[in-house]
Amino acid sequence: MSFVDYDREGAVAVLTIRNPPVNSLAVPVRMGLDAALDRALADDAARAVVLIGAGRTFVSGAEISEFGTPKARVEPLLTMIQRRIDAFPKLVVAAVHGTALGGGFELALACHARVAVADARFGLPEVNLGLMPGAGGGQRLLRLVGPALALELVTTGKSFSGEDGLRLGVIDALVDDLRAGAVRFAEEAVRTGRRFAPIMERGERLGEASPAMFAEFRARLAAKAPDRLAPFAIVDAIEAGCKLSGPEALVYEKQRSMELKETDQHRALKRAFFIERAARKIPDVPETTVPQPIRRVAVIGAGTMGSGIAMTFANAGLGVTLLDHSPEALARGRHAIEQTYARSVASGSITAAAMDTALELVRGTTDYDDLGDIDLAIEAVFERLDLKREVFARLDRATARHVILATNTSSLDIDALAAATSRPDKVVGTHFFAPAHKMKLLENVRGAKTSAETIATVMALGRTLGKATALARNCDGFIGNRMLQYYTGQAEFLLEQGATPEQVDRVAVAFGMPMGPFAMRDLTGIDVGVLVRQARRLTLASQERLSDIPERLFAAGRLGQKSGAGYYRYEGKAKFADPAALEIIAQVARERGIARRDFSDAEIRDRLFFPLVNEGAKLLEDGTALRAGDIDVVWINGYGFPAYRGGPMFWGELSGLAAVRDLARELADENGPRWGPSALLCELARKAPGEGRGWDDLPVTAPALARAG
Ligand code: NAD
């Protein structure tokens, strides 16, 4: 079987790469390209070469299954093929459709010219795996688009279309009929004697660089995520590329890319890809279980979450019936949905036609009798058990027996809702995150009686909606929010003990969180937090405590951004440290007799994030979460935990589980026994580094402590 076909049209040899489905650059493709180039060289009638992909795409990238295996080193390597093309005596034109990402783009960039269809996609996404292009992608792109844009494109991994590529000077021509257009382009170039200088010899744009440009770019990166390695290495390489000779620049970029392959950040991001897939597998739900078909859904409650959930389904092309108890509430929800879509159209992220299609899919009602044609109902009314039970009982009466009844509750007991129906096997939690149409996580929750088919259906639903999906067992807060209370709780305790809101927020943001815990509280409303805490106080054992700071801010009328003051003072959206808030905090500490002291940033980081690891271990211990990877999926996709740190569990293991355990002991002394170390954590931490097994080695099915074995 040939992986690269050779045929000739007039004076043009056409090399067609054939490695379905995505024409990845596996060993036989690299060998095939080498042989086909030999043939083109020997073919006197061929005066130019076109490189094109068979099927739906050009070379979409490297062969992932070869990563880290000896195959990746089998010659010819991509860089050898590139060098050959660079020096090839006949014109070589890449003809691109579909996607040319990573190694695929690097191959196209080595060709003397590029033609593409308008909707082809180009990009260097290596940074998303903690890497950088290793086959000259950054250096070649730099020479085509100049340093400013190269910095932007390579450090973000953003892709761009053929049309954009033409504008940027990456693409030489756009064509409709790819093969015919590329052959014509090559013939024309041969006929007119048009010359294309090899990219690595083009230096015109390098002069656009200035030291200030790189300093500013590094400062921008440092403000967002100072510890990320790959973006800084990319800046170094682009800067070096503006000073070094072409061959030296390629060597430098290659060397830095090899270094990144050995980093924990690369391991974390690679693992993030695999844990998301693993999380879909549920040990007691056979893979042969057929999910129920979902054609139309009902969303009960048209508030913040209900309208976001309705958009999520409409965006996936499913019909939605949105039900609220009054026409006014329904109209508010409808209006919110329309506004959100209108903003997306205005910002250019969707077309007006896509908005119309989505809006047509959402229909509103106040009548349960209109739910005759649905397969799934998702309840998103106020967070009150009595109200939700009533809604479930009504849904049970109003819908066909096959209909799955799901709840978006953040914390209430799924079994108590199931008990309000005659179909507990069909009752399940589908916990979306705000804003539901944007956030990438669906945290499903199984009740005691949820059937395998229902679980399989809501797990498959995540895929339909394009969300990372994990399954939790029914408990207070499930995976995400049960852990969150330890993070926010510790943030408050740190204030009592002497840290300031700015310091804690700064450490959290530098760690990679999208926002600090106090900026977040001010945004969502301190009043909302106080309500949740009122409920929590009722369930807390007598020797446990919560800080009184939120309640005191609330009592002082400080509700957060909406009242102009919370942990900070606001002028519009700009926030400032506020001595009045600091005084309230100091007062709480005085009343409790808490000694105040200074904290280093590292101590704040550990006190904020180690408790997540400890509670995560307890979730594994009691079976709320199946795998450490599931916990990391929840935190990366639902809470903005930096993916390059791998999620709390992966990061905790890297930080040393013994340190996590020791701090847990300290925190238990300070704040109450629920902060104490998990038995599973202690068991794993007891082993010397290297000797013990990590989270990812724990069996998925065995109960509790037997797992540490
Ligand atoms: P919300 O107050 O914005 O909306 C609730 C909606 O339910 C309102 O439109 C209200 O009119 C409607 N409603 C009330 N009683 C009803 C009834 N009997 N029948 C039909 N509709 C009724 O609340 P929200 O923030 O959207 O939260 C909804 C649910 O989602 C809660 O369970 C909440 O815990 C959960 N949740 C919220 C968030 C969040 O960040 N807001 C995140 C995840 C989960």
PDB file of C-alpha atoms in Angstrom, residues 124-349:
ATOM      1  CA  LEU A 124       0.813  25.752  15.788  1.00  0.00           C
ATOM      2  CA  PRO A 125      -1.099  24.427  18.819  1.00  0.00           C
ATOM      3  CA  GLU A 126       1.944  22.874  20.554  1.00  0.00           C
ATOM      4  CA  VAL A 127       1.736  25.397  23.394  1.00  0.00           C
ATOM      5  CA  ASN A 128      -1.556  23.802  24.474  1.00  0.00           C
ATOM      6  CA  LEU A 129       0.425  20.694  25.332  1.00  0.00           C
ATOM      7  CA  GLY A 130       3.146  22.679  27.095  1.00  0.00           C
ATOM      8  CA  LEU A 131       5.404  22.387  24.055  1.00  0.00           C
ATOM      9  CA  MET A 132       6.610  24.514  21.184  1.00  0.00           C
ATOM     10  CA  PRO A 133       7.058  23.707  17.512  1.00  0.00           C
ATOM     11  CA  GLY A 134      10.067  21.460  17.084  1.00  0.00           C
ATOM     12  CA  ALA A 135      10.428  21.458  13.306  1.00  0.00           C
ATOM     13  CA  GLY A 136      10.991  25.112  12.639  1.00  0.00           C
ATOM     14  CA  GLY A 137       7.340  26.184  12.725  1.00  0.00           C
ATOM     15  CA  GLY A 138       7.974  29.224  14.906  1.00  0.00           C
ATOM     16  CA  GLN A 139      11.030  30.328  12.937  1.00  0.00           C
ATOM     17  CA  ARG A 140       9.380  29.968   9.560  1.00  0.00           C
ATOM     18  CA  LEU A 141       6.195  31.697  10.662  1.00  0.00           C
ATOM     19  CA  LEU A 142       8.291  34.508  12.164  1.00  0.00           C
ATOM     20  CA  ARG A 143       9.904  35.138   8.798  1.00  0.00           C
ATOM     21  CA  LEU A 144       6.541  35.288   7.042  1.00  0.00           C
ATOM     22  CA  VAL A 145       4.406  37.325   9.446  1.00  0.00           C
ATOM     23  CA  GLY A 146       6.956  39.264  11.507  1.00  0.00           C
ATOM     24  CA  PRO A 147       7.750  39.048  15.221  1.00  0.00           C
ATOM     25  CA  ALA A 148       4.639  40.704  16.695  1.00  0.00           C
ATOM     26  CA  LEU A 149       2.168  38.333  15.100  1.00  0.00           C
ATOM     27  CA  ALA A 150       4.429  35.314  15.438  1.00  0.00           C
ATOM     28  CA  LEU A 151       4.608  35.913  19.198  1.00  0.00           C
ATOM     29  CA  GLU A 152       0.831  36.097  19.383  1.00  0.00           C
ATOM     30  CA  LEU A 153       0.124  33.056  17.218  1.00  0.00           C
ATOM     31  CA  VAL A 154       2.737  30.679  18.628  1.00  0.00           C
ATOM     32  CA  THR A 155       2.212  31.518  22.313  1.00  0.00           C
ATOM     33  CA  THR A 156      -1.569  31.151  22.080  1.00  0.00           C
ATOM     34  CA  GLY A 157      -1.703  28.271  19.600  1.00  0.00           C
ATOM     35  CA  LYS A 158      -4.560  30.072  17.842  1.00  0.00           C
ATOM     36  CA  SER A 159      -5.462  28.776  14.416  1.00  0.00           C
ATOM     37  CA  PHE A 160      -6.390  30.879  11.409  1.00  0.00           C
ATOM     38  CA  SER A 161      -8.184  30.318   8.107  1.00  0.00           C
ATOM     39  CA  GLY A 162      -6.840  30.208   4.571  1.00  0.00           C
ATOM     40  CA  GLU A 163      -8.450  33.556   4.000  1.00  0.00           C
ATOM     41  CA  ASP A 164      -6.618  35.058   7.006  1.00  0.00           C
ATOM     42  CA  GLY A 165      -3.457  33.317   5.822  1.00  0.00           C
ATOM     43  CA  LEU A 166      -3.618  35.115   2.467  1.00  0.00           C
ATOM     44  CA  ARG A 167      -3.946  38.450   4.232  1.00  0.00           C
ATOM     45  CA  LEU A 168      -1.042  37.639   6.554  1.00  0.00           C
ATOM     46  CA  GLY A 169       1.245  36.532   3.753  1.00  0.00           C
ATOM     47  CA  VAL A 170       1.365  32.890   4.835  1.00  0.00           C
ATOM     48  CA  ILE A 171      -0.641  31.723   1.823  1.00  0.00           C
ATOM     49  CA  ASP A 172       0.294  32.705  -1.718  1.00  0.00           C
ATOM     50  CA  ALA A 173      -3.085  32.072  -3.343  1.00  0.00           C
ATOM     51  CA  LEU A 174      -6.608  30.937  -2.494  1.00  0.00           C
ATOM     52  CA  VAL A 175      -8.300  28.487  -4.860  1.00  0.00           C
ATOM     53  CA  ASP A 176     -11.724  26.842  -5.039  1.00  0.00           C
ATOM     54  CA  ASP A 177     -10.790  23.568  -6.691  1.00  0.00           C
ATOM     55  CA  LEU A 178      -7.695  22.669  -4.693  1.00  0.00           C
ATOM     56  CA  ARG A 179      -5.867  20.198  -6.888  1.00  0.00           C
ATOM     57  CA  ALA A 180      -6.598  21.912 -10.193  1.00  0.00           C
ATOM     58  CA  GLY A 181      -5.904  25.337  -8.685  1.00  0.00           C
ATOM     59  CA  ALA A 182      -2.592  24.225  -7.166  1.00  0.00           C
ATOM     60  CA  VAL A 183      -1.453  22.613 -10.405  1.00  0.00           C
ATOM     61  CA  ARG A 184      -2.363  25.779 -12.326  1.00  0.00           C
ATOM     62  CA  PHE A 185      -0.495  27.891  -9.765  1.00  0.00           C
ATOM     63  CA  ALA A 186       2.630  25.721 -10.151  1.00  0.00           C
ATOM     64  CA  GLU A 187       2.440  25.690 -13.969  1.00  0.00           C
ATOM     65  CA  GLU A 188       2.057  29.433 -14.052  1.00  0.00           C
ATOM     66  CA  ALA A 189       5.070  29.935 -11.759  1.00  0.00           C
ATOM     67  CA  VAL A 190       7.182  27.650 -13.944  1.00  0.00           C
ATOM     68  CA  ARG A 191       6.024  29.381 -17.129  1.00  0.00           C
ATOM     69  CA  THR A 192       6.746  32.877 -15.853  1.00  0.00           C
ATOM     70  CA  GLY A 193       9.917  31.865 -14.008  1.00  0.00           C
ATOM     71  CA  ARG A 194       8.491  33.206 -10.729  1.00  0.00           C
ATOM     72  CA  ARG A 195      10.948  32.607  -7.877  1.00  0.00           C
ATOM     73  CA  PHE A 196      10.087  31.959  -4.250  1.00  0.00           C
ATOM     74  CA  ALA A 197      12.936  32.589  -1.841  1.00  0.00           C
ATOM     75  CA  PRO A 198      13.237  29.808   0.780  1.00  0.00           C
ATOM     76  CA  ILE A 199      11.488  31.071   3.909  1.00  0.00           C
ATOM     77  CA  MET A 200      14.524  30.674   6.133  1.00  0.00           C
ATOM     78  CA  GLU A 201      16.411  33.040   3.849  1.00  0.00           C
ATOM     79  CA  ARG A 202      13.780  35.754   4.052  1.00  0.00           C
ATOM     80  CA  GLY A 203      14.903  38.284   6.611  1.00  0.00           C
ATOM     81  CA  GLU A 204      12.893  41.384   5.681  1.00  0.00           C
ATOM     82  CA  ARG A 205      10.507  41.250   8.599  1.00  0.00           C
ATOM     83  CA  LEU A 206      13.043  40.438  11.291  1.00  0.00           C
ATOM     84  CA  GLY A 207      13.954  44.104  11.536  1.00  0.00           C
ATOM     85  CA  GLU A 208      10.507  44.837  12.992  1.00  0.00           C
ATOM     86  CA  ALA A 209      11.715  43.394  16.301  1.00  0.00           C
ATOM     87  CA  SER A 210      12.797  45.604  19.180  1.00  0.00           C
ATOM     88  CA  PRO A 211      13.961  44.693  22.697  1.00  0.00           C
ATOM     89  CA  ALA A 212      10.951  46.540  24.118  1.00  0.00           C
ATOM     90  CA  MET A 213       8.572  44.349  22.119  1.00  0.00           C
ATOM     91  CA  PHE A 214       9.873  41.212  23.817  1.00  0.00           C
ATOM     92  CA  ALA A 215      10.071  42.798  27.246  1.00  0.00           C
ATOM     93  CA  GLU A 216       6.453  43.909  26.978  1.00  0.00           C
ATOM     94  CA  PHE A 217       5.310  40.536  25.752  1.00  0.00           C
ATOM     95  CA  ARG A 218       7.063  38.752  28.616  1.00  0.00           C
ATOM     96  CA  ALA A 219       5.490  41.168  31.082  1.00  0.00           C
ATOM     97  CA  ARG A 220       2.063  40.392  29.630  1.00  0.00           C
ATOM     98  CA  LEU A 221       2.653  36.660  30.005  1.00  0.00           C
ATOM     99  CA  ALA A 222       3.992  37.131  33.516  1.00  0.00           C
ATOM    100  CA  ALA A 223       0.876  39.023  34.537  1.00  0.00           C
ATOM    101  CA  LYS A 224      -1.327  36.131  33.409  1.00  0.00           C
ATOM    102  CA  ALA A 225       0.643  33.025  34.321  1.00  0.00           C
ATOM    103  CA  PRO A 226       4.216  33.652  35.428  1.00  0.00           C
ATOM    104  CA  ASP A 227       5.004  29.967  35.935  1.00  0.00           C
ATOM    105  CA  ARG A 228       4.053  28.681  32.507  1.00  0.00           C
ATOM    106  CA  LEU A 229       7.146  27.464  30.740  1.00  0.00           C
ATOM    107  CA  ALA A 230       6.219  27.000  27.093  1.00  0.00           C
ATOM    108  CA  PRO A 231       5.095  30.561  26.242  1.00  0.00           C
ATOM    109  CA  PHE A 232       8.303  32.014  27.683  1.00  0.00           C
ATOM    110  CA  ALA A 233      10.434  29.494  25.788  1.00  0.00           C
ATOM    111  CA  ILE A 234       8.573  30.490  22.618  1.00  0.00           C
ATOM    112  CA  VAL A 235       9.318  34.181  23.220  1.00  0.00           C
ATOM    113  CA  ASP A 236      12.979  33.319  23.745  1.00  0.00           C
ATOM    114  CA  ALA A 237      13.027  31.406  20.466  1.00  0.00           C
ATOM    115  CA  ILE A 238      11.325  34.158  18.467  1.00  0.00           C
ATOM    116  CA  GLU A 239      13.660  36.742  19.949  1.00  0.00           C
ATOM    117  CA  ALA A 240      16.671  34.555  19.191  1.00  0.00           C
ATOM    118  CA  GLY A 241      15.318  33.996  15.695  1.00  0.00           C
ATOM    119  CA  CYS A 242      15.519  37.723  15.023  1.00  0.00           C
ATOM    120  CA  LYS A 243      19.219  37.748  15.849  1.00  0.00           C
ATOM    121  CA  LEU A 244      20.651  34.369  14.834  1.00  0.00           C
ATOM    122  CA  SER A 245      21.302  33.008  11.372  1.00  0.00           C
ATOM    123  CA  GLY A 246      18.545  30.773   9.933  1.00  0.00           C
ATOM    124  CA  PRO A 247      20.288  27.452  10.682  1.00  0.00           C
ATOM    125  CA  GLU A 248      21.265  28.581  14.186  1.00  0.00           C
ATOM    126  CA  ALA A 249      17.701  29.729  14.893  1.00  0.00           C
ATOM    127  CA  LEU A 250      16.341  26.316  13.870  1.00  0.00           C
ATOM    128  CA  VAL A 251      18.787  24.535  16.162  1.00  0.00           C
ATOM    129  CA  TYR A 252      17.889  26.821  19.060  1.00  0.00           C
ATOM    130  CA  GLU A 253      14.144  26.298  18.592  1.00  0.00           C
ATOM    131  CA  LYS A 254      14.595  22.542  18.370  1.00  0.00           C
ATOM    132  CA  GLN A 255      16.666  22.449  21.541  1.00  0.00           C
ATOM    133  CA  ARG A 256      14.132  24.453  23.542  1.00  0.00           C
ATOM    134  CA  SER A 257      11.330  22.254  22.247  1.00  0.00           C
ATOM    135  CA  MET A 258      13.187  19.137  23.410  1.00  0.00           C
ATOM    136  CA  GLU A 259      13.585  20.657  26.886  1.00  0.00           C
ATOM    137  CA  LEU A 260       9.860  21.288  27.134  1.00  0.00           C
ATOM    138  CA  LYS A 261       9.100  17.639  26.395  1.00  0.00           C
ATOM    139  CA  GLU A 262      10.754  16.747  29.700  1.00  0.00           C
ATOM    140  CA  THR A 263       8.671  19.094  31.859  1.00  0.00           C
ATOM    141  CA  ASP A 264       5.904  18.314  34.328  1.00  0.00           C
ATOM    142  CA  GLN A 265       3.771  20.921  32.578  1.00  0.00           C
ATOM    143  CA  HIS A 266       3.875  18.919  29.364  1.00  0.00           C
ATOM    144  CA  ARG A 267       3.071  15.743  31.308  1.00  0.00           C
ATOM    145  CA  ALA A 268       0.183  17.525  33.017  1.00  0.00           C
ATOM    146  CA  LEU A 269      -1.329  18.770  29.760  1.00  0.00           C
ATOM    147  CA  LYS A 270      -0.875  15.451  27.994  1.00  0.00           C
ATOM    148  CA  ARG A 271      -2.561  13.726  30.926  1.00  0.00           C
ATOM    149  CA  ALA A 272      -5.383  16.288  30.853  1.00  0.00           C
ATOM    150  CA  PHE A 273      -6.209  15.011  27.381  1.00  0.00           C
ATOM    151  CA  PHE A 274      -6.337  11.382  28.513  1.00  0.00           C
ATOM    152  CA  ILE A 275      -8.176  11.813  31.822  1.00  0.00           C
ATOM    153  CA  GLU A 276     -11.014  13.512  29.988  1.00  0.00           C
ATOM    154  CA  ARG A 277     -11.467  10.383  27.890  1.00  0.00           C
ATOM    155  CA  ALA A 278     -11.028   8.045  30.847  1.00  0.00           C
ATOM    156  CA  ALA A 279     -13.669   9.916  32.859  1.00  0.00           C
ATOM    157  CA  ARG A 280     -16.363   8.747  30.447  1.00  0.00           C
ATOM    158  CA  LYS A 281     -15.829   5.124  31.482  1.00  0.00           C
ATOM    159  CA  ILE A 282     -17.925   3.996  34.427  1.00  0.00           C
ATOM    160  CA  PRO A 283     -16.902   0.594  35.836  1.00  0.00           C
ATOM    161  CA  ASP A 284     -20.411  -0.684  36.587  1.00  0.00           C
ATOM    162  CA  VAL A 285     -21.963   0.718  33.413  1.00  0.00           C
ATOM    163  CA  PRO A 286     -20.997  -1.750  30.673  1.00  0.00           C
ATOM    164  CA  GLU A 287     -19.642  -0.050  27.570  1.00  0.00           C
ATOM    165  CA  THR A 288     -22.323  -1.851  25.588  1.00  0.00           C
ATOM    166  CA  THR A 289     -25.055   0.100  27.417  1.00  0.00           C
ATOM    167  CA  VAL A 290     -26.986   2.023  24.774  1.00  0.00           C
ATOM    168  CA  PRO A 291     -27.716   5.638  25.729  1.00  0.00           C
ATOM    169  CA  GLN A 292     -31.311   6.742  25.291  1.00  0.00           C
ATOM    170  CA  PRO A 293     -31.812   8.937  22.235  1.00  0.00           C
ATOM    171  CA  ILE A 294     -32.328  12.570  23.240  1.00  0.00           C
ATOM    172  CA  ARG A 295     -34.196  14.595  20.652  1.00  0.00           C
ATOM    173  CA  ARG A 296     -35.928  17.289  22.638  1.00  0.00           C
ATOM    174  CA  VAL A 297     -35.334  18.506  26.186  1.00  0.00           C
ATOM    175  CA  ALA A 298     -37.246  20.593  28.676  1.00  0.00           C
ATOM    176  CA  VAL A 299     -35.500  23.039  30.976  1.00  0.00           C
ATOM    177  CA  ILE A 300     -37.511  23.938  34.061  1.00  0.00           C
ATOM    178  CA  GLY A 301     -36.680  27.406  35.382  1.00  0.00           C
ATOM    179  CA  ALA A 302     -35.618  30.173  32.984  1.00  0.00           C
ATOM    180  CA  GLY A 303     -33.180  31.913  35.344  1.00  0.00           C
ATOM    181  CA  THR A 304     -29.420  32.306  35.061  1.00  0.00           C
ATOM    182  CA  MET A 305     -28.724  28.606  34.743  1.00  0.00           C
ATOM    183  CA  GLY A 306     -31.895  27.558  32.929  1.00  0.00           C
ATOM    184  CA  SER A 307     -31.386  30.041  30.116  1.00  0.00           C
ATOM    185  CA  GLY A 308     -27.700  29.094  29.812  1.00  0.00           C
ATOM    186  CA  ILE A 309     -28.584  25.392  29.711  1.00  0.00           C
ATOM    187  CA  ALA A 310     -31.242  26.056  27.065  1.00  0.00           C
ATOM    188  CA  MET A 311     -28.616  27.810  24.901  1.00  0.00           C
ATOM    189  CA  THR A 312     -26.198  24.937  25.383  1.00  0.00           C
ATOM    190  CA  PHE A 313     -28.736  22.515  23.905  1.00  0.00           C
ATOM    191  CA  ALA A 314     -29.825  24.880  21.133  1.00  0.00           C
ATOM    192  CA  ASN A 315     -26.168  25.373  20.181  1.00  0.00           C
ATOM    193  CA  ALA A 316     -25.888  21.607  19.803  1.00  0.00           C
ATOM    194  CA  GLY A 317     -28.930  21.632  17.525  1.00  0.00           C
ATOM    195  CA  LEU A 318     -31.447  20.123  19.965  1.00  0.00           C
ATOM    196  CA  GLY A 319     -34.935  21.475  20.503  1.00  0.00           C
ATOM    197  CA  VAL A 320     -35.623  22.951  23.954  1.00  0.00           C
ATOM    198  CA  THR A 321     -38.861  23.655  25.783  1.00  0.00           C
ATOM    199  CA  LEU A 322     -38.173  26.238  28.460  1.00  0.00           C
ATOM    200  CA  LEU A 323     -40.711  26.222  31.284  1.00  0.00           C
ATOM    201  CA  ASP A 324     -41.081  28.764  34.072  1.00  0.00           C
ATOM    202  CA  HIS A 325     -43.923  29.357  36.517  1.00  0.00           C
ATOM    203  CA  SER A 326     -44.957  32.779  35.232  1.00  0.00           C
ATOM    204  CA  PRO A 327     -45.080  34.445  31.819  1.00  0.00           C
ATOM    205  CA  GLU A 328     -42.953  37.287  33.246  1.00  0.00           C
ATOM    206  CA  ALA A 329     -40.186  34.946  34.417  1.00  0.00           C
ATOM    207  CA  LEU A 330     -40.288  33.204  31.058  1.00  0.00           C
ATOM    208  CA  ALA A 331     -40.029  36.526  29.221  1.00  0.00           C
ATOM    209  CA  ARG A 332     -37.023  37.478  31.358  1.00  0.00           C
ATOM    210  CA  GLY A 333     -35.311  34.218  30.436  1.00  0.00           C
ATOM    211  CA  ARG A 334     -36.138  34.610  26.758  1.00  0.00           C
ATOM    212  CA  HIS A 335     -34.812  38.161  26.822  1.00  0.00           C
ATOM    213  CA  ALA A 336     -31.570  37.062  28.485  1.00  0.00           C
ATOM    214  CA  ILE A 337     -31.086  34.404  25.817  1.00  0.00           C
ATOM    215  CA  GLU A 338     -31.733  36.870  22.991  1.00  0.00           C
ATOM    216  CA  GLN A 339     -29.346  39.393  24.501  1.00  0.00           C
ATOM    217  CA  THR A 340     -26.589  36.823  24.884  1.00  0.00           C
ATOM    218  CA  TYR A 341     -26.907  35.703  21.272  1.00  0.00           C
ATOM    219  CA  ALA A 342     -27.063  39.308  20.054  1.00  0.00           C
ATOM    220  CA  ARG A 343     -23.802  40.038  21.890  1.00  0.00           C
ATOM    221  CA  SER A 344     -22.184  37.002  20.263  1.00  0.00           C
ATOM    222  CA  VAL A 345     -23.302  38.222  16.835  1.00  0.00           C
ATOM    223  CA  ALA A 346     -22.006  41.720  17.594  1.00  0.00           C
ATOM    224  CA  SER A 347     -18.607  40.355  18.627  1.00  0.00           C
ATOM    225  CA  GLY A 348     -18.472  38.193  15.509  1.00  0.00           C
ATOM    226  CA  SER A 349     -18.276  34.883  17.359  1.00  0.00           C
TER     227      SER A 349
END
